[in-house]
């Protein structure tokens, strides 16, 4: 069960530096820039790269230094986003923001950029990695992370929720509605769609 074809569903393209930009900052949820996130012929050296290196990655390794011109490594996503907010607060016109990673990471970066005054045309995103979704229960307004099935119980109100393809850029979540609202108890089996 799916509701494909919804216009609000984000579409992603491989990233290439905007020729109109003066500075190109890429934030990455991971210890390297994923090759599949970049347009053909583009290398990480075209960007200033900020990445999150978890325990499995060694900050300052030769691989990270080779793949991008200027690299800054953070120990967690919240630390990266805090530094991004500070950077954008003092940035001048001409910066282009790029992000690569799972959708929740991308849309959190989008929100930071939008609050700092960047237009959608000044930002570009590549979805790589986990497909799990952040969902929003339209009934009790609970936000849940890491949902991988088409139907999931709400952590707030307990309702069985159908995870729609309708995406709210403002909330950075997919909308989820009670699947048995008209016939209580009539819930089809959940499908593993977003793993």
PDB file of C-alpha atoms in Angstrom:
ATOM      1  CA  UNK A   1       0.000   0.000   0.000  1.00  0.00           C
ATOM      2  CA  UNK A   2       1.444   3.350  -0.998  1.00  0.00           C
ATOM      3  CA  UNK A   3       0.245   6.688  -2.256  1.00  0.00           C
ATOM      4  CA  UNK A   4       2.955   7.339  -4.860  1.00  0.00           C
ATOM      5  CA  UNK A   5       2.831  10.375  -7.122  1.00  0.00           C
ATOM      6  CA  UNK A   6       2.263  12.996  -4.443  1.00  0.00           C
ATOM      7  CA  UNK A   7       3.790  16.286  -5.573  1.00  0.00           C
ATOM      8  CA  UNK A   8       5.135  17.222  -2.137  1.00  0.00           C
ATOM      9  CA  UNK A   9       7.429  14.168  -2.141  1.00  0.00           C
ATOM     10  CA  UNK A  10      10.987  15.534  -2.366  1.00  0.00           C
ATOM     11  CA  UNK A  11      12.989  14.721  -5.475  1.00  0.00           C
ATOM     12  CA  UNK A  12      16.756  14.669  -5.305  1.00  0.00           C
ATOM     13  CA  UNK A  13      19.440  15.159  -7.928  1.00  0.00           C
ATOM     14  CA  UNK A  14      23.185  14.550  -7.779  1.00  0.00           C
ATOM     15  CA  UNK A  15      24.935  17.645  -6.438  1.00  0.00           C
ATOM     16  CA  UNK A  16      27.045  19.983  -8.553  1.00  0.00           C
ATOM     17  CA  UNK A  17      28.387  23.388  -7.436  1.00  0.00           C
ATOM     18  CA  UNK A  18      26.147  26.277  -8.461  1.00  0.00           C
ATOM     19  CA  UNK A  19      28.214  28.503 -10.782  1.00  0.00           C
ATOM     20  CA  UNK A  20      26.437  31.549  -9.300  1.00  0.00           C
ATOM     21  CA  UNK A  21      27.774  30.727  -5.829  1.00  0.00           C
ATOM     22  CA  UNK A  22      30.821  32.284  -4.199  1.00  0.00           C
ATOM     23  CA  UNK A  23      31.282  29.676  -1.426  1.00  0.00           C
ATOM     24  CA  UNK A  24      30.169  26.053  -1.560  1.00  0.00           C
ATOM     25  CA  UNK A  25      29.567  24.380   1.812  1.00  0.00           C
ATOM     26  CA  UNK A  26      28.537  20.726   1.932  1.00  0.00           C
ATOM     27  CA  UNK A  27      27.342  19.083   5.154  1.00  0.00           C
ATOM     28  CA  UNK A  28      27.450  15.293   5.266  1.00  0.00           C
ATOM     29  CA  UNK A  29      25.975  12.806   7.710  1.00  0.00           C
ATOM     30  CA  UNK A  30      28.915  10.430   7.584  1.00  0.00           C
ATOM     31  CA  UNK A  31      32.684  10.202   7.475  1.00  0.00           C
ATOM     32  CA  UNK A  32      33.035  10.760   3.727  1.00  0.00           C
ATOM     33  CA  UNK A  33      31.246  12.383   0.804  1.00  0.00           C
ATOM     34  CA  UNK A  34      29.230   9.622  -0.897  1.00  0.00           C
ATOM     35  CA  UNK A  35      30.150   9.340  -4.578  1.00  0.00           C
ATOM     36  CA  UNK A  36      26.478   8.771  -5.491  1.00  0.00           C
ATOM     37  CA  UNK A  37      25.630  12.207  -4.037  1.00  0.00           C
ATOM     38  CA  UNK A  38      27.726  14.040  -6.617  1.00  0.00           C
ATOM     39  CA  UNK A  39      26.984  14.797 -10.238  1.00  0.00           C
ATOM     40  CA  UNK A  40      29.183  13.160 -12.860  1.00  0.00           C
ATOM     41  CA  UNK A  41      32.613  14.738 -13.009  1.00  0.00           C
ATOM     42  CA  UNK A  42      32.253  16.581  -9.665  1.00  0.00           C
ATOM     43  CA  UNK A  43      34.733  15.821  -6.892  1.00  0.00           C
ATOM     44  CA  UNK A  44      34.473  16.613  -3.171  1.00  0.00           C
ATOM     45  CA  UNK A  45      37.339  19.089  -3.605  1.00  0.00           C
ATOM     46  CA  UNK A  46      34.805  21.500  -5.176  1.00  0.00           C
ATOM     47  CA  UNK A  47      33.301  22.036  -1.709  1.00  0.00           C
ATOM     48  CA  UNK A  48      34.182  22.996   1.813  1.00  0.00           C
ATOM     49  CA  UNK A  49      33.011  19.816   3.555  1.00  0.00           C
ATOM     50  CA  UNK A  50      31.644  19.453   7.080  1.00  0.00           C
ATOM     51  CA  UNK A  51      31.047  15.866   8.120  1.00  0.00           C
ATOM     52  CA  UNK A  52      30.067  13.779  11.097  1.00  0.00           C
ATOM     53  CA  UNK A  53      32.661  11.135  11.957  1.00  0.00           C
ATOM     54  CA  UNK A  54      31.281   8.591  14.332  1.00  0.00           C
ATOM     55  CA  UNK A  55      33.412   6.096  16.272  1.00  0.00           C
ATOM     56  CA  UNK A  56      34.090   3.966  13.174  1.00  0.00           C
ATOM     57  CA  UNK A  57      35.778   6.860  11.339  1.00  0.00           C
ATOM     58  CA  UNK A  58      39.107   8.335  12.269  1.00  0.00           C
ATOM     59  CA  UNK A  59      39.055  12.156  12.025  1.00  0.00           C
ATOM     60  CA  UNK A  60      41.971  13.495  10.023  1.00  0.00           C
ATOM     61  CA  UNK A  61      42.560  10.264   8.132  1.00  0.00           C
ATOM     62  CA  UNK A  62      44.289  10.439   4.780  1.00  0.00           C
ATOM     63  CA  UNK A  63      41.120   9.332   2.960  1.00  0.00           C
ATOM     64  CA  UNK A  64      39.139  12.259   4.349  1.00  0.00           C
ATOM     65  CA  UNK A  65      41.927  14.730   3.633  1.00  0.00           C
ATOM     66  CA  UNK A  66      42.239  13.515   0.023  1.00  0.00           C
ATOM     67  CA  UNK A  67      38.561  13.690  -0.806  1.00  0.00           C
ATOM     68  CA  UNK A  68      37.904  17.366  -0.144  1.00  0.00           C
ATOM     69  CA  UNK A  69      39.791  20.620  -0.092  1.00  0.00           C
ATOM     70  CA  UNK A  70      38.725  21.972   3.304  1.00  0.00           C
ATOM     71  CA  UNK A  71      37.299  19.401   5.710  1.00  0.00           C
ATOM     72  CA  UNK A  72      35.873  19.973   9.163  1.00  0.00           C
ATOM     73  CA  UNK A  73      34.905  16.949  11.244  1.00  0.00           C
ATOM     74  CA  UNK A  74      32.228  16.958  13.972  1.00  0.00           C
ATOM     75  CA  UNK A  75      31.547  14.291  16.582  1.00  0.00           C
ATOM     76  CA  UNK A  76      27.759  14.413  16.159  1.00  0.00           C
ATOM     77  CA  UNK A  77      24.984  15.831  14.002  1.00  0.00           C
ATOM     78  CA  UNK A  78      23.848  18.302  16.713  1.00  0.00           C
ATOM     79  CA  UNK A  79      27.402  19.703  16.925  1.00  0.00           C
ATOM     80  CA  UNK A  80      27.543  20.091  13.145  1.00  0.00           C
ATOM     81  CA  UNK A  81      24.154  21.805  13.042  1.00  0.00           C
ATOM     82  CA  UNK A  82      25.088  24.161  15.884  1.00  0.00           C
ATOM     83  CA  UNK A  83      28.224  25.215  13.991  1.00  0.00           C
ATOM     84  CA  UNK A  84      26.175  25.560  10.782  1.00  0.00           C
ATOM     85  CA  UNK A  85      23.734  27.935  12.495  1.00  0.00           C
ATOM     86  CA  UNK A  86      26.661  30.043  13.735  1.00  0.00           C
ATOM     87  CA  UNK A  87      28.307  30.060  10.298  1.00  0.00           C
ATOM     88  CA  UNK A  88      25.135  31.034   8.446  1.00  0.00           C
ATOM     89  CA  UNK A  89      24.392  33.818  10.963  1.00  0.00           C
ATOM     90  CA  UNK A  90      27.577  35.608   9.920  1.00  0.00           C
ATOM     91  CA  UNK A  91      27.775  34.509   6.267  1.00  0.00           C
ATOM     92  CA  UNK A  92      27.499  36.987   3.412  1.00  0.00           C
ATOM     93  CA  UNK A  93      25.613  36.543   0.155  1.00  0.00           C
ATOM     94  CA  UNK A  94      26.894  34.006  -2.299  1.00  0.00           C
ATOM     95  CA  UNK A  95      27.042  30.931  -0.065  1.00  0.00           C
ATOM     96  CA  UNK A  96      25.485  27.766  -1.445  1.00  0.00           C
ATOM     97  CA  UNK A  97      24.537  25.027   1.015  1.00  0.00           C
ATOM     98  CA  UNK A  98      24.594  21.374  -0.011  1.00  0.00           C
ATOM     99  CA  UNK A  99      23.737  18.334   2.106  1.00  0.00           C
ATOM    100  CA  UNK A 100      24.119  14.576   1.681  1.00  0.00           C
ATOM    101  CA  UNK A 101      22.605  11.974   3.966  1.00  0.00           C
ATOM    102  CA  UNK A 102      19.283  10.512   5.132  1.00  0.00           C
ATOM    103  CA  UNK A 103      16.130  12.612   4.681  1.00  0.00           C
ATOM    104  CA  UNK A 104      15.771  13.787   8.297  1.00  0.00           C
ATOM    105  CA  UNK A 105      19.350  15.120   8.148  1.00  0.00           C
ATOM    106  CA  UNK A 106      18.693  16.859   4.816  1.00  0.00           C
ATOM    107  CA  UNK A 107      15.543  18.591   5.971  1.00  0.00           C
ATOM    108  CA  UNK A 108      17.036  19.656   9.286  1.00  0.00           C
ATOM    109  CA  UNK A 109      19.838  21.270   7.245  1.00  0.00           C
ATOM    110  CA  UNK A 110      17.200  22.825   4.976  1.00  0.00           C
ATOM    111  CA  UNK A 111      15.429  24.330   8.003  1.00  0.00           C
ATOM    112  CA  UNK A 112      18.662  25.837   9.317  1.00  0.00           C
ATOM    113  CA  UNK A 113      19.423  27.308   5.894  1.00  0.00           C
ATOM    114  CA  UNK A 114      15.893  28.686   5.445  1.00  0.00           C
ATOM    115  CA  UNK A 115      15.910  30.311   8.910  1.00  0.00           C
ATOM    116  CA  UNK A 116      19.248  31.935   8.008  1.00  0.00           C
ATOM    117  CA  UNK A 117      17.709  33.435   4.869  1.00  0.00           C
ATOM    118  CA  UNK A 118      18.860  31.019   2.169  1.00  0.00           C
ATOM    119  CA  UNK A 119      16.340  30.466  -0.596  1.00  0.00           C
ATOM    120  CA  UNK A 120      15.548  26.960  -1.892  1.00  0.00           C
ATOM    121  CA  UNK A 121      17.567  27.849  -5.010  1.00  0.00           C
ATOM    122  CA  UNK A 122      20.655  28.376  -2.817  1.00  0.00           C
ATOM    123  CA  UNK A 123      20.480  24.852  -1.376  1.00  0.00           C
ATOM    124  CA  UNK A 124      20.770  21.391  -2.924  1.00  0.00           C
ATOM    125  CA  UNK A 125      20.405  17.950  -1.371  1.00  0.00           C
ATOM    126  CA  UNK A 126      21.269  14.348  -2.185  1.00  0.00           C
ATOM    127  CA  UNK A 127      19.465  11.574  -0.330  1.00  0.00           C
ATOM    128  CA  UNK A 128      21.877   8.761   0.495  1.00  0.00           C
ATOM    129  CA  UNK A 129      21.897   6.153   3.219  1.00  0.00           C
ATOM    130  CA  UNK A 130      18.975   5.068   5.347  1.00  0.00           C
ATOM    131  CA  UNK A 131      15.472   5.219   3.886  1.00  0.00           C
ATOM    132  CA  UNK A 132      13.771   5.293   7.319  1.00  0.00           C
ATOM    133  CA  UNK A 133      11.316   8.160   7.652  1.00  0.00           C
ATOM    134  CA  UNK A 134      10.506  10.807  10.211  1.00  0.00           C
ATOM    135  CA  UNK A 135       6.717  10.899  10.497  1.00  0.00           C
ATOM    136  CA  UNK A 136       4.168  13.276  11.997  1.00  0.00           C
ATOM    137  CA  UNK A 137       0.884  12.031  13.460  1.00  0.00           C
ATOM    138  CA  UNK A 138      -1.755  14.479  12.233  1.00  0.00           C
ATOM    139  CA  UNK A 139      -4.001  13.490  15.153  1.00  0.00           C
ATOM    140  CA  UNK A 140      -1.810  14.136  18.209  1.00  0.00           C
ATOM    141  CA  UNK A 141       1.144  15.961  16.562  1.00  0.00           C
ATOM    142  CA  UNK A 142       3.733  13.426  17.736  1.00  0.00           C
ATOM    143  CA  UNK A 143       6.894  13.169  15.652  1.00  0.00           C
ATOM    144  CA  UNK A 144       8.504   9.735  15.342  1.00  0.00           C
ATOM    145  CA  UNK A 145      11.924   8.890  13.913  1.00  0.00           C
ATOM    146  CA  UNK A 146      13.182   5.852  12.051  1.00  0.00           C
ATOM    147  CA  UNK A 147       9.893   4.488  10.709  1.00  0.00           C
ATOM    148  CA  UNK A 148      10.498   1.768   8.105  1.00  0.00           C
ATOM    149  CA  UNK A 149       6.996   0.332   7.600  1.00  0.00           C
ATOM    150  CA  UNK A 150       3.907   1.498   5.707  1.00  0.00           C
ATOM    151  CA  UNK A 151       1.830   1.321   8.901  1.00  0.00           C
ATOM    152  CA  UNK A 152       3.200   2.182  12.342  1.00  0.00           C
ATOM    153  CA  UNK A 153       1.663   2.675  15.771  1.00  0.00           C
ATOM    154  CA  UNK A 154       1.758   6.273  16.999  1.00  0.00           C
ATOM    155  CA  UNK A 155       4.042   6.729  19.994  1.00  0.00           C
ATOM    156  CA  UNK A 156       1.741   9.497  21.235  1.00  0.00           C
ATOM    157  CA  UNK A 157      -1.889   8.422  20.786  1.00  0.00           C
ATOM    158  CA  UNK A 158      -1.383   4.750  19.863  1.00  0.00           C
ATOM    159  CA  UNK A 159      -3.379   5.009  16.613  1.00  0.00           C
ATOM    160  CA  UNK A 160      -2.295   2.747  13.744  1.00  0.00           C
ATOM    161  CA  UNK A 161      -0.894   5.232  11.238  1.00  0.00           C
ATOM    162  CA  UNK A 162      -0.580   4.975   7.469  1.00  0.00           C
ATOM    163  CA  UNK A 163       2.728   6.585   6.481  1.00  0.00           C
ATOM    164  CA  UNK A 164       1.955   8.723   3.470  1.00  0.00           C
ATOM    165  CA  UNK A 165       4.285  10.022   0.780  1.00  0.00           C
ATOM    166  CA  UNK A 166       2.985  13.527   1.525  1.00  0.00           C
ATOM    167  CA  UNK A 167       5.974  15.491   2.866  1.00  0.00           C
ATOM    168  CA  UNK A 168       5.828  18.715   4.870  1.00  0.00           C
ATOM    169  CA  UNK A 169       8.889  20.862   4.256  1.00  0.00           C
ATOM    170  CA  UNK A 170       7.860  23.126   7.134  1.00  0.00           C
ATOM    171  CA  UNK A 171       7.778  20.236   9.613  1.00  0.00           C
ATOM    172  CA  UNK A 172      10.472  18.190   7.803  1.00  0.00           C
ATOM    173  CA  UNK A 173       8.326  15.069   8.144  1.00  0.00           C
ATOM    174  CA  UNK A 174       6.089  12.721   6.227  1.00  0.00           C
ATOM    175  CA  UNK A 175       2.437  12.923   7.229  1.00  0.00           C
ATOM    176  CA  UNK A 176       0.819   9.911   8.874  1.00  0.00           C
ATOM    177  CA  UNK A 177      -2.935   9.404   9.283  1.00  0.00           C
ATOM    178  CA  UNK A 178      -4.999   6.898  11.225  1.00  0.00           C
ATOM    179  CA  UNK A 179      -5.620   4.002   8.871  1.00  0.00           C
ATOM    180  CA  UNK A 180      -8.683   2.619  10.669  1.00  0.00           C
ATOM    181  CA  UNK A 181     -10.496   5.906  11.318  1.00  0.00           C
ATOM    182  CA  UNK A 182     -13.618   4.864   9.389  1.00  0.00           C
ATOM    183  CA  UNK A 183     -13.680   1.190  10.400  1.00  0.00           C
ATOM    184  CA  UNK A 184     -11.943   0.823  13.794  1.00  0.00           C
ATOM    185  CA  UNK A 185      -9.800  -2.277  14.015  1.00  0.00           C
ATOM    186  CA  UNK A 186      -9.581  -2.809  10.254  1.00  0.00           C
ATOM    187  CA  UNK A 187      -5.831  -2.502   9.782  1.00  0.00           C
ATOM    188  CA  UNK A 188      -4.057  -4.153   6.828  1.00  0.00           C
ATOM    189  CA  UNK A 189      -0.676  -5.758   7.414  1.00  0.00           C
ATOM    190  CA  UNK A 190       2.291  -3.359   7.487  1.00  0.00           C
ATOM    191  CA  UNK A 191       4.831  -3.559   4.661  1.00  0.00           C
ATOM    192  CA  UNK A 192       8.556  -2.977   5.167  1.00  0.00           C
ATOM    193  CA  UNK A 193       9.042  -0.171   2.612  1.00  0.00           C
ATOM    194  CA  UNK A 194      11.662   2.195   3.987  1.00  0.00           C
ATOM    195  CA  UNK A 195      14.496   0.040   5.299  1.00  0.00           C
TER     196      UNK A 195
END
